[in-house]
Tab-separated table of C-alpha atoms (C1' of nucleotides) in Angstrom:
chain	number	residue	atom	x	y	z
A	20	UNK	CA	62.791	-83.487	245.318
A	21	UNK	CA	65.337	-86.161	244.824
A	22	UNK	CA	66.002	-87.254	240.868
A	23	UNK	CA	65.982	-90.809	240.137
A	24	UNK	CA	69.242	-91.697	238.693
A	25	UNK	CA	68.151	-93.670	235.881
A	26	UNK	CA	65.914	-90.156	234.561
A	27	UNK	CA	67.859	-88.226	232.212
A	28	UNK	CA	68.571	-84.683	231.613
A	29	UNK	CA	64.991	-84.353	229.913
A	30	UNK	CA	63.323	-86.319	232.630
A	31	UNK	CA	62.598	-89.065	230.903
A	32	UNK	CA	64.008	-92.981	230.880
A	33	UNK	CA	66.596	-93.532	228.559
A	34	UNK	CA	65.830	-95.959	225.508
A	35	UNK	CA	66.557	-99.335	225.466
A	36	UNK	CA	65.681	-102.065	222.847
A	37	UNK	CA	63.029	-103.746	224.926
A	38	UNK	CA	60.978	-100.259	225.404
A	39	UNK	CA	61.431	-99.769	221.556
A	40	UNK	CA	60.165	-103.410	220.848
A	41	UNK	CA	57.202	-102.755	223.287
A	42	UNK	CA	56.196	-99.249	221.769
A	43	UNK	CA	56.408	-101.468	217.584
A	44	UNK	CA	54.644	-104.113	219.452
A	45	UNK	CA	52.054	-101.917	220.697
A	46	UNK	CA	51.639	-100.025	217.069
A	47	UNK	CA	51.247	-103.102	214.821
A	48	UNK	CA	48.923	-104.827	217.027
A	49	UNK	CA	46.715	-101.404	217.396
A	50	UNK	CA	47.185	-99.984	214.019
A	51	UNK	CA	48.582	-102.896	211.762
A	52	UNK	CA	51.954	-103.202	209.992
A	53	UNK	CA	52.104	-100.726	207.602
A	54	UNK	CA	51.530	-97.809	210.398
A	55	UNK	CA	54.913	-99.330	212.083
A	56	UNK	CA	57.190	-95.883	210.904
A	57	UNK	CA	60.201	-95.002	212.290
A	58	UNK	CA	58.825	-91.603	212.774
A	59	UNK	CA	55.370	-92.518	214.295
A	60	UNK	CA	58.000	-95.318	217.026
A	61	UNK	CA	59.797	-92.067	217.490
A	62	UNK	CA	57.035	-90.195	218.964
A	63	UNK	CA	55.363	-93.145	220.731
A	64	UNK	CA	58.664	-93.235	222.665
A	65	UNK	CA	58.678	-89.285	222.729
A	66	UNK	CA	61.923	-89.242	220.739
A	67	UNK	CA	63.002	-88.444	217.713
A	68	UNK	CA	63.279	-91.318	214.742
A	69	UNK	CA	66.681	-90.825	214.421
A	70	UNK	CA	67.395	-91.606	218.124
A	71	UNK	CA	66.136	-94.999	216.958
A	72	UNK	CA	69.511	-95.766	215.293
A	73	UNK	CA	71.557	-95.651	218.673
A	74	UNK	CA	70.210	-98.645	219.830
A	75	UNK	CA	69.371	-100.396	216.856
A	76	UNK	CA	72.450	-100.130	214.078
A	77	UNK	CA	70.269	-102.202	211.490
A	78	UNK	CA	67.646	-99.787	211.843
A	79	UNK	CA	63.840	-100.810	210.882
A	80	UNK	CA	65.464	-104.514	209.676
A	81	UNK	CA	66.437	-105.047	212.988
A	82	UNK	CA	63.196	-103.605	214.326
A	83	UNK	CA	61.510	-106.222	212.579
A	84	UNK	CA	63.365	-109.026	213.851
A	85	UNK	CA	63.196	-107.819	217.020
A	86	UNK	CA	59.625	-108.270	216.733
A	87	UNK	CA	59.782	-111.819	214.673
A	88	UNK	CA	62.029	-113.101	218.055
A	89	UNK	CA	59.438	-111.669	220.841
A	90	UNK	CA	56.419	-113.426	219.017
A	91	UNK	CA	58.264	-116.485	218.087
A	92	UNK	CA	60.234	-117.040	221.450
A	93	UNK	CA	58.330	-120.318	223.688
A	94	UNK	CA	55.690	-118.961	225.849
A	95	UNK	CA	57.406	-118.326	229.452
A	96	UNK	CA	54.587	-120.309	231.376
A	97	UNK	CA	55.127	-123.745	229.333
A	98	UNK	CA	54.152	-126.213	232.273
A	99	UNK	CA	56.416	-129.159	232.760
A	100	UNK	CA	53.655	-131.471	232.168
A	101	UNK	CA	52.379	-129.317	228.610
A	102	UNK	CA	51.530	-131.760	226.150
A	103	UNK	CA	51.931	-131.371	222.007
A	104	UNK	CA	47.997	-130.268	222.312
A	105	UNK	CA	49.119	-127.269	225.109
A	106	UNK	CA	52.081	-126.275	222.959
A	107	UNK	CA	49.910	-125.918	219.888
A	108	UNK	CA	47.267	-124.364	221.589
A	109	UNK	CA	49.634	-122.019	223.193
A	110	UNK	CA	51.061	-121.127	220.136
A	111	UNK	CA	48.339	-120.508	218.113
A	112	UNK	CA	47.269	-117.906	221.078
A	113	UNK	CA	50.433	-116.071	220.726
A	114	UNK	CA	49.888	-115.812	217.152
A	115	UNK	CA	46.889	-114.642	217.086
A	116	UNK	CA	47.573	-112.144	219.509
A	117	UNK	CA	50.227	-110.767	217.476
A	118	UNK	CA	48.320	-111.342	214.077
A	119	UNK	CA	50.255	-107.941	212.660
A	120	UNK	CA	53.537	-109.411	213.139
A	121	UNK	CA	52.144	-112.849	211.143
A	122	UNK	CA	53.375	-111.403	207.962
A	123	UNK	CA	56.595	-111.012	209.322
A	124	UNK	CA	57.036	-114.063	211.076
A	125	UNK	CA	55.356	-116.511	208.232
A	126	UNK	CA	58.063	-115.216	205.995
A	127	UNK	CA	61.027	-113.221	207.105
A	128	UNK	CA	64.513	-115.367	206.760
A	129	UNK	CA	65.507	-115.722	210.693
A	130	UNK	CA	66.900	-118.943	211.166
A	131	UNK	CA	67.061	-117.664	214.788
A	132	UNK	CA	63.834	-117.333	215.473
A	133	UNK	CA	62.327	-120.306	213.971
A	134	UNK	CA	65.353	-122.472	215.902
A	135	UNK	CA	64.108	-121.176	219.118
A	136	UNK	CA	60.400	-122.117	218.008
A	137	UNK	CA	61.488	-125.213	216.737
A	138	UNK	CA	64.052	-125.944	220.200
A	139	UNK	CA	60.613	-125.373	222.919
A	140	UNK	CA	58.168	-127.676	220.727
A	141	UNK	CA	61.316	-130.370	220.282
A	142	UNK	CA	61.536	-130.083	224.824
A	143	UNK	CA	58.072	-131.421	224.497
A	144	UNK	CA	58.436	-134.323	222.309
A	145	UNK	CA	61.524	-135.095	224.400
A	146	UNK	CA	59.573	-135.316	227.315
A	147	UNK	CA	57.300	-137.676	225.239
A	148	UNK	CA	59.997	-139.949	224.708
A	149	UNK	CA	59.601	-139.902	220.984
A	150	UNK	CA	62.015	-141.226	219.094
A	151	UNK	CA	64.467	-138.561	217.126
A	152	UNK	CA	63.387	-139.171	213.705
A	153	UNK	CA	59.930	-139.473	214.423
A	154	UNK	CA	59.854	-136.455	216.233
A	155	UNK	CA	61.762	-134.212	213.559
A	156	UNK	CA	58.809	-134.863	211.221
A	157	UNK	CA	56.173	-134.025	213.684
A	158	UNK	CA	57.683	-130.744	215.114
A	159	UNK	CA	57.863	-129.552	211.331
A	160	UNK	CA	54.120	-131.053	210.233
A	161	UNK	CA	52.649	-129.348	213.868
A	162	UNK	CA	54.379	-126.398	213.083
A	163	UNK	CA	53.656	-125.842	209.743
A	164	UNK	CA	49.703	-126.432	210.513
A	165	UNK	CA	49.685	-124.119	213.659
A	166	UNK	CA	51.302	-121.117	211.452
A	167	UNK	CA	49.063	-122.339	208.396
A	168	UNK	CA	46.124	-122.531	210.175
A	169	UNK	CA	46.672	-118.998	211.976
A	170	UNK	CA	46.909	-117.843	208.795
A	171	UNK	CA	43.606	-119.092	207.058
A	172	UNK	CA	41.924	-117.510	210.462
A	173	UNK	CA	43.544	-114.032	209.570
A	174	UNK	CA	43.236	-114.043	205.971
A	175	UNK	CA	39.284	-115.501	206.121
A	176	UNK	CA	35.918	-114.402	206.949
A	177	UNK	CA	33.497	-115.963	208.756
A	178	UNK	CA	32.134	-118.261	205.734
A	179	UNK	CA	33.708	-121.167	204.427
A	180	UNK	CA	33.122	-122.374	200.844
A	181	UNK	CA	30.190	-124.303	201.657
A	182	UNK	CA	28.688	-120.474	203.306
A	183	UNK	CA	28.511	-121.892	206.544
A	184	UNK	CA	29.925	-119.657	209.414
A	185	UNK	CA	32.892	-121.032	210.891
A	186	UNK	CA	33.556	-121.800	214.352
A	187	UNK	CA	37.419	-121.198	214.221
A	188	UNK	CA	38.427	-122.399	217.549
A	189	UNK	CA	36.808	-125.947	216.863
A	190	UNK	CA	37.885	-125.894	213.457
A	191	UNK	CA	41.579	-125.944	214.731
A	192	UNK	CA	40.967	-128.117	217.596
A	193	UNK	CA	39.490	-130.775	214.935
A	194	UNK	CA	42.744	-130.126	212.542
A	195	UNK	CA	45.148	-130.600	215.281
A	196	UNK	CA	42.864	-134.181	216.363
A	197	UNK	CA	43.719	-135.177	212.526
A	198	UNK	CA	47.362	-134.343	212.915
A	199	UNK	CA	48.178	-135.727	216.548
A	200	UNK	CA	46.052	-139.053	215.753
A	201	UNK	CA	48.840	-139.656	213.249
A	202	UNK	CA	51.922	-138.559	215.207
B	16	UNK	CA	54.610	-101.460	156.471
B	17	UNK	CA	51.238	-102.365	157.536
B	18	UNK	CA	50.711	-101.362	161.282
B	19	UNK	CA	49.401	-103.457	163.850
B	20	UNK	CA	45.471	-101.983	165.095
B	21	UNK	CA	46.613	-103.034	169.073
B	22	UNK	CA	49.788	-100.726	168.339
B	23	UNK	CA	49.039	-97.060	169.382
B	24	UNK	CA	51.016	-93.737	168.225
B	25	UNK	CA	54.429	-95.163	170.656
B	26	UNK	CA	54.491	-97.622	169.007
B	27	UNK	CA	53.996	-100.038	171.414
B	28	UNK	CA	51.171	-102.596	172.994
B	29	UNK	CA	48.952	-100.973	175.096
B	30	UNK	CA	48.569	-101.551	178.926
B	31	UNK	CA	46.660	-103.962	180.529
B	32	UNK	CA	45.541	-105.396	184.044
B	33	UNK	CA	47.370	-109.063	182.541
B	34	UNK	CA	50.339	-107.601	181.528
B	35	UNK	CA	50.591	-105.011	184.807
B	36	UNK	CA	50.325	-108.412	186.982
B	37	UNK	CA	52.574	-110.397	184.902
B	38	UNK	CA	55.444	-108.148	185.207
B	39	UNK	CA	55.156	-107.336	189.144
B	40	UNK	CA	55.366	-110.951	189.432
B	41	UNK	CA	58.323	-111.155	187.391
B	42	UNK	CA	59.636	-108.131	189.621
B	43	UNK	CA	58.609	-109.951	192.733
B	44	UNK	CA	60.050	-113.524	191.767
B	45	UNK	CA	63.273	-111.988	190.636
B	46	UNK	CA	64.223	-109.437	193.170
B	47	UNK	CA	61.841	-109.772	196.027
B	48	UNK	CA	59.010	-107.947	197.350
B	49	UNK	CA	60.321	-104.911	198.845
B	50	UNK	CA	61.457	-104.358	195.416
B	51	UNK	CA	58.283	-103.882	193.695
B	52	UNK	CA	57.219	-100.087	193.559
B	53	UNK	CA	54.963	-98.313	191.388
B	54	UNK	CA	57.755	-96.617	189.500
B	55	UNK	CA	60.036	-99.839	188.888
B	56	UNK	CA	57.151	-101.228	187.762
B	57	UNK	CA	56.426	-98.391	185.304
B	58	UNK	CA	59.983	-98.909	184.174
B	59	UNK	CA	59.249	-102.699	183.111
B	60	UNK	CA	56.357	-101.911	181.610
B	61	UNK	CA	57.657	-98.504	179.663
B	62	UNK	CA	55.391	-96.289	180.968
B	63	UNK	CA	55.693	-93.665	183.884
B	64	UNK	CA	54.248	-94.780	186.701
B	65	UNK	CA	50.923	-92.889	187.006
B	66	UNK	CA	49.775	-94.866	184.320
B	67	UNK	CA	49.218	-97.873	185.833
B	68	UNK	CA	46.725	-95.866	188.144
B	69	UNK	CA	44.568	-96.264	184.915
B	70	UNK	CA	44.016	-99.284	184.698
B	71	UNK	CA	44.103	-100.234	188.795
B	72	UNK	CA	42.530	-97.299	190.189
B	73	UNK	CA	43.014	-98.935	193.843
B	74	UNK	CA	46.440	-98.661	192.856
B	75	UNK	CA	49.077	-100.739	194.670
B	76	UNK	CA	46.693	-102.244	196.910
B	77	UNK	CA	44.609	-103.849	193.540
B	78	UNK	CA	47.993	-104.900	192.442
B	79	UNK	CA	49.017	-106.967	195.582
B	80	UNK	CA	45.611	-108.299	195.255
B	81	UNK	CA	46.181	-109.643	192.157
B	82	UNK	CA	49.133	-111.175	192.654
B	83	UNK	CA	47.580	-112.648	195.334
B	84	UNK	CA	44.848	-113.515	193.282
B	85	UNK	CA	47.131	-115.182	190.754
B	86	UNK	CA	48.849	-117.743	192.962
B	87	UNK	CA	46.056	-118.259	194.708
B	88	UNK	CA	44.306	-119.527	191.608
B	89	UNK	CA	43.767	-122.977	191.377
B	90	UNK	CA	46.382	-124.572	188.942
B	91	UNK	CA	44.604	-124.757	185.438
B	92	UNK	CA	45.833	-128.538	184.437
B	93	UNK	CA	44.262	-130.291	187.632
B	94	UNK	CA	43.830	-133.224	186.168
B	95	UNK	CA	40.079	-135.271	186.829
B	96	UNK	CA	41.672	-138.036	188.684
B	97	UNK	CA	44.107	-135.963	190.959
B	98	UNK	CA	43.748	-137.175	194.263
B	99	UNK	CA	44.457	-134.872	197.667
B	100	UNK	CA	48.156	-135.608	197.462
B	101	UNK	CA	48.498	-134.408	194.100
B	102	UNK	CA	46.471	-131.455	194.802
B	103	UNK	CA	48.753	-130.509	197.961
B	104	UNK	CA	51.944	-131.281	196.047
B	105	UNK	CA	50.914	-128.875	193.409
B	106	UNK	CA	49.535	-126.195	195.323
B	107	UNK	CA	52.691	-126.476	197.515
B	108	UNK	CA	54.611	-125.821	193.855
B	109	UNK	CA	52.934	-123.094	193.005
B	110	UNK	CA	53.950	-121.395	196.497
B	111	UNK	CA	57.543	-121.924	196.708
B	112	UNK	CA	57.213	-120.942	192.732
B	113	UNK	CA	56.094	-117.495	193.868
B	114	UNK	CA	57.574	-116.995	196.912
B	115	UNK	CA	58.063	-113.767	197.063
B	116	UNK	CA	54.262	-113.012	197.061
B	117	UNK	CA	53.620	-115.786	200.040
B	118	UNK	CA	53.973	-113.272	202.727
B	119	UNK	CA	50.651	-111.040	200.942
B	120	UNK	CA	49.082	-114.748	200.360
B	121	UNK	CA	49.198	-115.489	203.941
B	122	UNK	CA	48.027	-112.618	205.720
B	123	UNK	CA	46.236	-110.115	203.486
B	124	UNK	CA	42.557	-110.573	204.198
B	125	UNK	CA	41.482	-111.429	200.757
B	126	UNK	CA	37.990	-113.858	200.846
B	127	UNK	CA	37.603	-113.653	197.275
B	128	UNK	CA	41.973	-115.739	196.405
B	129	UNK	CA	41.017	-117.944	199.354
B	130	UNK	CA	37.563	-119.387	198.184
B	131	UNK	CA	39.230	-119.976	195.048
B	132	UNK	CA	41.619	-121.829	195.942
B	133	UNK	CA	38.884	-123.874	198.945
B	134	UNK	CA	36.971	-124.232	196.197
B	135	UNK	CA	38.932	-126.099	194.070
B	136	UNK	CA	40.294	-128.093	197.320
B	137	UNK	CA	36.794	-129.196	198.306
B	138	UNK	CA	36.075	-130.413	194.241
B	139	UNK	CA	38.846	-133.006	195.083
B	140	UNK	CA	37.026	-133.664	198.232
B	141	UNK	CA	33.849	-133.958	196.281
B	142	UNK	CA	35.064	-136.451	193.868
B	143	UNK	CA	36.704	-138.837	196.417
B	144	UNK	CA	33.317	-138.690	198.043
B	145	UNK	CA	33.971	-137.242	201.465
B	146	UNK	CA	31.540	-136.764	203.605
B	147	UNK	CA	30.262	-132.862	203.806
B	148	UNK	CA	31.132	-132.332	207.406
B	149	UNK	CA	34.347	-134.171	207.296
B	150	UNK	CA	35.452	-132.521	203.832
B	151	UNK	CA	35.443	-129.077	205.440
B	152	UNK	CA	37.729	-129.850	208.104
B	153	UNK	CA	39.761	-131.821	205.717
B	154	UNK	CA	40.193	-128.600	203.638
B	155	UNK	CA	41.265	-126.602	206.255
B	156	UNK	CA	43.527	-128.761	207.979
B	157	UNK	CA	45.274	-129.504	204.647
B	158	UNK	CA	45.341	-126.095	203.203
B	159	UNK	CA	46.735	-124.926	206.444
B	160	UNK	CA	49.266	-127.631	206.522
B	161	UNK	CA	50.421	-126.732	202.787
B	162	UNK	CA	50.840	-122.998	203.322
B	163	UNK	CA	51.986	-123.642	206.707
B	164	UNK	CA	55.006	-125.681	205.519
B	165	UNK	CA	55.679	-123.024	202.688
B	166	UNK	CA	56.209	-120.700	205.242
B	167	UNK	CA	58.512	-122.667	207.112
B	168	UNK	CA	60.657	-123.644	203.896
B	169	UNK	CA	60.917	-119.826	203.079
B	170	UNK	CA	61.879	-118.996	206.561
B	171	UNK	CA	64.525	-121.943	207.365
B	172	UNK	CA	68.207	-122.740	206.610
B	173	UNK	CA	69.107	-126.291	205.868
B	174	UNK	CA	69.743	-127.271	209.362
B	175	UNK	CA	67.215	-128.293	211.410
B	176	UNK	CA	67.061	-128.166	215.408
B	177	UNK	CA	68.958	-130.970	215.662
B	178	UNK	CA	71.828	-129.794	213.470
B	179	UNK	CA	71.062	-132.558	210.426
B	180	UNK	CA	70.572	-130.962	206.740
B	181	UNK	CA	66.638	-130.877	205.967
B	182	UNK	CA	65.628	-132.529	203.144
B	183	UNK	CA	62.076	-130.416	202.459
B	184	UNK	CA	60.922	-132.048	199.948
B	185	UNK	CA	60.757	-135.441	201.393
B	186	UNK	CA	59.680	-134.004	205.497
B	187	UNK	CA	56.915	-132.071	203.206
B	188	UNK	CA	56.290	-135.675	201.900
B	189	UNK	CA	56.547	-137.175	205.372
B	190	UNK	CA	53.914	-134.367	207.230
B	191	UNK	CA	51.397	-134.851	203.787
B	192	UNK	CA	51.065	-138.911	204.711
B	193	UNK	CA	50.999	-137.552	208.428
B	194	UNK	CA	48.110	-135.636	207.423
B	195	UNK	CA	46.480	-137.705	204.960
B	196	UNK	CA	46.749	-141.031	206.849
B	197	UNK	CA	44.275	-139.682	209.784
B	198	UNK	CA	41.533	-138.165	206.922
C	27	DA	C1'	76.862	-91.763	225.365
C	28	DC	C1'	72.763	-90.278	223.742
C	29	DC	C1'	69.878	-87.440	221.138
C	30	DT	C1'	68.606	-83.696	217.537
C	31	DG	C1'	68.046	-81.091	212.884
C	32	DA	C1'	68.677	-80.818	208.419
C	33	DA	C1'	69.240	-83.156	204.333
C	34	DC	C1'	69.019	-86.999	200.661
C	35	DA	C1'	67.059	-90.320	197.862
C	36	DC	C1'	63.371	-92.522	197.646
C	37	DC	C1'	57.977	-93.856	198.143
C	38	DG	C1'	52.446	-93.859	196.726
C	39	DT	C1'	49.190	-90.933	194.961
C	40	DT	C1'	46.478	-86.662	193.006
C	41	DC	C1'	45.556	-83.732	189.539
C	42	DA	C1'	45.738	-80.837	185.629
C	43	DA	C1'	47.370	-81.180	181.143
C	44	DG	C1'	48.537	-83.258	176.850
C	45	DT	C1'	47.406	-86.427	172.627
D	11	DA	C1'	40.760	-93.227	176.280
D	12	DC	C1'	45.224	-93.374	177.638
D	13	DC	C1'	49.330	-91.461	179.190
D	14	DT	C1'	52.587	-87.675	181.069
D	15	DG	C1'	54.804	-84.029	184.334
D	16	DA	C1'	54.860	-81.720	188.203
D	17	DA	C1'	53.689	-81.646	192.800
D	18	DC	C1'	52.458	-83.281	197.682
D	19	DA	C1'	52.926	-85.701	201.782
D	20	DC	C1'	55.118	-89.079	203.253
D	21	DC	C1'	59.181	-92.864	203.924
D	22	DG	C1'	64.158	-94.904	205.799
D	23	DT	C1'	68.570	-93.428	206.594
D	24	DT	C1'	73.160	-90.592	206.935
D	25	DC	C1'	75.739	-87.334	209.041
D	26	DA	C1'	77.359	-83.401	211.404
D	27	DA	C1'	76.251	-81.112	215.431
D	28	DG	C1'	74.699	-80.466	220.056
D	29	DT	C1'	74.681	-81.819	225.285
DNA sequence: ACCTGAACACCGTTCAAGT
DNA sequence: ACCTGAACACCGTTCAAGT
């Protein structure tokens, strides 16, 4: 029976920040924010909480951000030829998908991860050939309506004021029309 | 010394659901979120903690719903003739007023704070005489642009991607015509 | 280097008791 | 009716100790 070097002593994988962000990943998007605990990461990564602190100094503040930077980073997949529609679109899917982090992301100071947002959706408008001031005003308005708009889908039901039901998907696909016929 | 009726044996004003709200939101605006706990709270009201439980038997859940509730709250002085841009400039106010509750305002799921405030959005809409079908995704689009661009304020340094100081209030400006121009 | 166990200073909340 | 005190089951985090 041969050991795999990488198993330790109590045959299991050593910890490493990108298991721990998996495991809080996993949690908040199966049990919401407030059941992210140190404790209840521990034993999702059959470890004590305190083992935690090795690899992250900060402790849950750094857990946090960790999770802020995986949601916010530029999907891996953006096609050369993605558009200002794909890139919202694409967006707006990662937030969804990751609605428990939202709270986190809408709000938490982390210049870092809204420069790397910022940095994939200004590649686009380079490739568009819009002019720099131009484009610094649409990267923030676009922004600001995806996050917005992800929002309003979280935080609503399915009635508007009017009590009709709303067809989400079309309602953002009309907002970003309004917003790109401008840009 | 004549005695006030609303002044009980402590000799002080008794609790109530206004003043409860009123101070977490000073707590909140002052020193943050994280800040506000059931027992601080007590403190600025005089009171031990437990009874607040009185008078919000939800407890702190009811409270961050009524903070939410608050901001969310259309602002009281909108005048007859305020147009769209007026109402987005002051709902954008009240945000950045109350910061420190934006992060509840975004993503609790509370339908009761956000058809208040569509509500008062879509009387705006009503008096400029938008079409029905057209007012609703107006509403959306701005409401999500307004909240959207909150967040981002909240969440961002003064640089921008492209290392020039950001001047929010006029790219808030610039994304509102953006907006407004295609509507 | 990596993890554990016990401890500390907090939380929100319940519940019986006081006035 | 309104508030208090003590208690319970949790938190995040520190720190000495184990391997």
């Amino acid at each position: 029976m041969v050991r795999q070097p990488q198993i330790n002593a109590q045959n299991r994988a050593p910890l490493s920040i990108e298991r721990i962000i998996e495991a809080a990943l996993q949690i908040v998007d199966g049990q919401g924010l407030s059941r992210l605990t140190m404790r209840r990461l521990g034993d999702a990564l059959e470890v004590e909480a305190m083992a935690i602190y090795h690899h992250l100094p900060r402790g849950k503040e750094q857990l946090l951000d960790g999770l802020v930077m995986h949601v916010a980073a530029a999907p891996a997949d953006a096609a050369a030829d993605a558009d200002l529609r794909d890139w919202a679109r694409g967006y707006r899917a990662r937030l969804l998908a990751h609605a428990g982090v939202l709270p986190l992301l809408v709000t938490r100071r982390n210049p870092a991860a809204l420069a790397t947002t910022v940095a994939s959706l200004r590649e686009v408008l380079r490739r568009g050939a819009v002019p720099e001031d131009v484009a610094a005003v649409t990267a923030h308005t676009l922004l600001g309506y995806v996050i917005g708009h992800a929002a309003l889908e979280v935080r609503g039901t399915e009635e508007d004021g009017a009590d009709r039901t709303v067809d989400w998907d079309a309602r953002f696909a009309a907002g970003l029309d309004l917003v790109l016929r401008a840009a």
